[in-house]
Coordinates of C-alpha atoms in Angstrom, one line a residue:
X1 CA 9.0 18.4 3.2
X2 CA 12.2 20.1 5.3
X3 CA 14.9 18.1 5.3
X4 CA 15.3 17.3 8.9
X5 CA 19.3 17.2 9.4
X6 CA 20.1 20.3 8.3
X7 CA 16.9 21.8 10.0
X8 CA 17.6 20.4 13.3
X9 CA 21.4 21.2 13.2
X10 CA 20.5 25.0 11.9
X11 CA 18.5 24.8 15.4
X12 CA 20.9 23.5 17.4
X13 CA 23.6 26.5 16.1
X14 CA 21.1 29.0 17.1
X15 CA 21.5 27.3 20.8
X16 CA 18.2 25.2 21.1
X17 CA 19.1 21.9 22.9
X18 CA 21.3 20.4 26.0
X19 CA 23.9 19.3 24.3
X20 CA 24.7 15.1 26.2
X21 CA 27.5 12.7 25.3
X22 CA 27.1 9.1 26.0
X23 CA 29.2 5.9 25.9
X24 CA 28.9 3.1 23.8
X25 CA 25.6 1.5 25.1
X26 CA 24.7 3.7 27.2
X27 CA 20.1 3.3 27.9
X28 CA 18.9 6.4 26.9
X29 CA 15.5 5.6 27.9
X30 CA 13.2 2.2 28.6
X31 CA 10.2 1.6 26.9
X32 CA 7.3 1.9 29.3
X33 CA 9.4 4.9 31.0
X34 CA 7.8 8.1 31.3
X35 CA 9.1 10.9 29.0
X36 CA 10.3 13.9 29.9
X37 CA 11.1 15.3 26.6
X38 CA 13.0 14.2 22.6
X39 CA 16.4 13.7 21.5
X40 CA 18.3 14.7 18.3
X41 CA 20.8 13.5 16.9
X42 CA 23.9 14.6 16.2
X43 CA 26.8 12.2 16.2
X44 CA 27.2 8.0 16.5
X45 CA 24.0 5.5 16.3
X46 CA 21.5 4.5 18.6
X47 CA 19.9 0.9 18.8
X48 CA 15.4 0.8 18.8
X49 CA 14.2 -2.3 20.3
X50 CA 10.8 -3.6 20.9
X51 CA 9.4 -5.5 24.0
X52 CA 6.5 -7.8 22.8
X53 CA 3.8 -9.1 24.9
X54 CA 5.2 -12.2 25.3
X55 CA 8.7 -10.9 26.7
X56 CA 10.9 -11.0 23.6
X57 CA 13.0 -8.0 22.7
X58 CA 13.5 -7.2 18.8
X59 CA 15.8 -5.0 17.1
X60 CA 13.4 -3.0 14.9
X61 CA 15.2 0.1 13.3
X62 CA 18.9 2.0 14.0
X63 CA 18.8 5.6 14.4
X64 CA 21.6 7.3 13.2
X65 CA 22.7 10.8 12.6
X66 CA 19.9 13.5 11.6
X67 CA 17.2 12.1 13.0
X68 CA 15.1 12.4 16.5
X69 CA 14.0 9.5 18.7
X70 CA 12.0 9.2 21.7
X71 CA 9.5 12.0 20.3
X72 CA 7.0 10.5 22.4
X73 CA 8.1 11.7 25.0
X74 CA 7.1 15.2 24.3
X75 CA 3.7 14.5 25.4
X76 CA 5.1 12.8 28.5
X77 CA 3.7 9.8 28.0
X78 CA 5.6 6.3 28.0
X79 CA 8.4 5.7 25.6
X80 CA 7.1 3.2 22.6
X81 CA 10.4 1.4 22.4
X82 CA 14.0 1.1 24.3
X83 CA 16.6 3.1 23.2
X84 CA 20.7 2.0 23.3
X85 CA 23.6 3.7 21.8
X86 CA 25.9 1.6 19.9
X87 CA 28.4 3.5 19.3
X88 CA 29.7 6.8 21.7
X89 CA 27.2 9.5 20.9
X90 CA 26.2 12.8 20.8
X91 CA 22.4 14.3 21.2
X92 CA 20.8 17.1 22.2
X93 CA 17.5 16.5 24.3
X94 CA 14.7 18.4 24.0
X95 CA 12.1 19.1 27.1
X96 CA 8.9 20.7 26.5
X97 CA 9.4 23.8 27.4
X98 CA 12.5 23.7 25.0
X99 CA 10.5 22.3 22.5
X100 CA 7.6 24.7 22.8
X101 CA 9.9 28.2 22.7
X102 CA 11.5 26.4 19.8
X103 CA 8.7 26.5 18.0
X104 CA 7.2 30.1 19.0
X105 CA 10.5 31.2 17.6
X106 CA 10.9 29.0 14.7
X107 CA 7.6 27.5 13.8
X108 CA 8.7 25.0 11.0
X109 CA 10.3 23.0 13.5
X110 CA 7.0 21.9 15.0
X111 CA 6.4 20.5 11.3
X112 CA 9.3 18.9 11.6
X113 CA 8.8 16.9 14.8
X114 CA 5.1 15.7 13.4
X115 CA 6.5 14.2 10.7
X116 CA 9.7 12.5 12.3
X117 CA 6.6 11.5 15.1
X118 CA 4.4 9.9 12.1
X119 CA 7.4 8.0 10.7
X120 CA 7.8 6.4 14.0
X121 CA 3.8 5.2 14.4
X122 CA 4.6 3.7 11.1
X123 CA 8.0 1.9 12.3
X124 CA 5.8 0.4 15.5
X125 CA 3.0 -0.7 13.1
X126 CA 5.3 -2.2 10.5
X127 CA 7.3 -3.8 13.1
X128 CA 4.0 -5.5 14.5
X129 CA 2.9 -6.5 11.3
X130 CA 5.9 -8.2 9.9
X131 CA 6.6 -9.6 13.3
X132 CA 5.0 -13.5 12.1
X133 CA 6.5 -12.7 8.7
X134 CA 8.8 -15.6 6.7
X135 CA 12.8 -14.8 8.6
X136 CA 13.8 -14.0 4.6
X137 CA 11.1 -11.5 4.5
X138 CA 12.4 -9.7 7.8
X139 CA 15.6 -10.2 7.2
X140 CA 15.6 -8.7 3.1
X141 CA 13.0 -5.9 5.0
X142 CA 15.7 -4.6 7.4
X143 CA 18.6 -5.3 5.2
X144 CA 16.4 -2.7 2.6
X145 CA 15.8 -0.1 5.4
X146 CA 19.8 0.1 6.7
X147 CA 20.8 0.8 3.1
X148 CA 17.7 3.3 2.4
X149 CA 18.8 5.2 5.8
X150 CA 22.6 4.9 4.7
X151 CA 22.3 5.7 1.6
X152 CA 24.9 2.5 0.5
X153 CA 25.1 -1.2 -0.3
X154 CA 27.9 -2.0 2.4
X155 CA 26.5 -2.7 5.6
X156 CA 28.6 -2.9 8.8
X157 CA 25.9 -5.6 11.0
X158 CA 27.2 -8.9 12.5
X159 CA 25.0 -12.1 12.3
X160 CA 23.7 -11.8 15.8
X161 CA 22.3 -8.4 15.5
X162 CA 20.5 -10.1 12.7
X163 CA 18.9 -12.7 14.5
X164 CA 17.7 -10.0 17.0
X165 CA 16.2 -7.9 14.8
X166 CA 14.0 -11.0 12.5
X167 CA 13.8 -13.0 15.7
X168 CA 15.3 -15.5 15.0
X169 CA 18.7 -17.8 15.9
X170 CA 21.7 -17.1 14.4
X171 CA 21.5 -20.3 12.7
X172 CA 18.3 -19.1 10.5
X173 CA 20.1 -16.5 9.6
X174 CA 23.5 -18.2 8.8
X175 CA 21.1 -20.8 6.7
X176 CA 19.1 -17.4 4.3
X177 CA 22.3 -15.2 4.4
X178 CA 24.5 -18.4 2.4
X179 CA 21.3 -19.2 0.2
X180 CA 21.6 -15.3 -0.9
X181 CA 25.1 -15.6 -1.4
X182 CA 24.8 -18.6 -3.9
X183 CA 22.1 -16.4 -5.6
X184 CA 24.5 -13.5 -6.1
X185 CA 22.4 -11.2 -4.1
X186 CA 24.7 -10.3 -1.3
X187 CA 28.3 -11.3 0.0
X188 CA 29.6 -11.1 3.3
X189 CA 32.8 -11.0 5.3
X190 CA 34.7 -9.5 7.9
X191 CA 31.6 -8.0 9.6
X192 CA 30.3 -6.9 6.4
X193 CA 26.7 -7.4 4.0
X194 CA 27.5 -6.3 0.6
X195 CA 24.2 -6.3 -1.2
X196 CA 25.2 -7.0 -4.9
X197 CA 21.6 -7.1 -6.2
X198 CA 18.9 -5.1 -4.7
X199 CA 16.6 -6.1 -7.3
X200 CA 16.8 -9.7 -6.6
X201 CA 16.7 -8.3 -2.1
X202 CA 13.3 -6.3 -3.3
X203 CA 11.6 -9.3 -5.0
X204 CA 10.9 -11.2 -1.2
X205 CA 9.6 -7.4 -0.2
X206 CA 6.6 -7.9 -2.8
X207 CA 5.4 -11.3 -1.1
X208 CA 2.8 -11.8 1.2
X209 CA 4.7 -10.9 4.5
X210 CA 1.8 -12.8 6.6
X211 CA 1.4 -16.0 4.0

């Protein structure tokens, strides 16, 4: 497996990619939109949301740096999800052509993009499944994901990014996150979840997330 970060950034030195800067929330594409190529990347965070069926918009994963989105759009065919910047942002976008002389030149890279593709055919099928979930189960799920991808126990998230993400109000999740802190298993303040027992976070991640 190539690690992707350093992959993608040794790709970018050798001059692959338009280098874009974008504001804090900034659209960098619409789900439904046609694409017209990927991004990487580089610097800041980006925001994935979901559109159901039924017209609600959920938070379902946060992108940050080292990674691709919108690979979809390789194929030019319409963007899964709806991508927002939440933080001013760096990326380099990929077209097909780019992509395709990227990869006659440095043919792991195509390796690369399937597998970051897969991942993201596994986000939108998680996301769908957990969507009738139990709010503790979505909410100790994405709490579990933000600290895999970070690689720490101190999460920088307010309340109401929360509720979007679960689908839920912000009093559902005011109710489960004070539970968790009577049971020791997270604190939080000033803006900040500490997780304090990730054992005790996993344990709702082996239920039943349709019971």
């Amino acid at each position: 497996m190539f690690n992707q970060k350093h992959s993608w950034e040794n790709f970018i030195l050798e001059g692959y990619g338009l280098k874009r800067k974008f504001e804090k929330n900034t659209t960098l594409f619409h789900q439904g939109e046609i694409g017209e190529g990927f991004y990487y990347l580089s610097k800041g965070e980006v925001k994935i949301s979901l559109l159901s069926s039924q017209g609600n918009e959920r938070d379902i994963d946060y992108v940050i740096p080292g990674r691709l989105l919108g690979e979809q759009g390789f194929y030019k065919n319409p963007y899964f999800t709806t991508a927002v910047t939440t933080a001013p942002s760096t990326l380099y976008f990929f077209s097909k052509d780019e992509f395709n002389q990227l990869c006659l030149d440095l043919p792991e890279a195509a390796s690369i993009f399937m597998d970051s593709l897969i991942m993201k055919v596994r986000l939108l099928a998680e996301a769908t499944t957990i969507l009738n979930a139990p709010a503790e189960y979505r909410l100790a799920h994405f709490l579990y994901k933000l600290h895999r991808q970070k690689g720490e126990t101190k999460i920088k998230i307010s309340q109401i990014t929360l509720a979007r993400f679960i689908g839920t109000s912000r009093i559902t999740v005011y109710k489960v996150i004070n539970e968790w802190k009577e049971k020791r298993m997270i604190e939080h303040r000033q803006g900040y979840i500490f997780i304090l027992d990730i054992n005790k976070l996993m344990l709702y991640l082996d239920e039943d997330p349709v019971s």
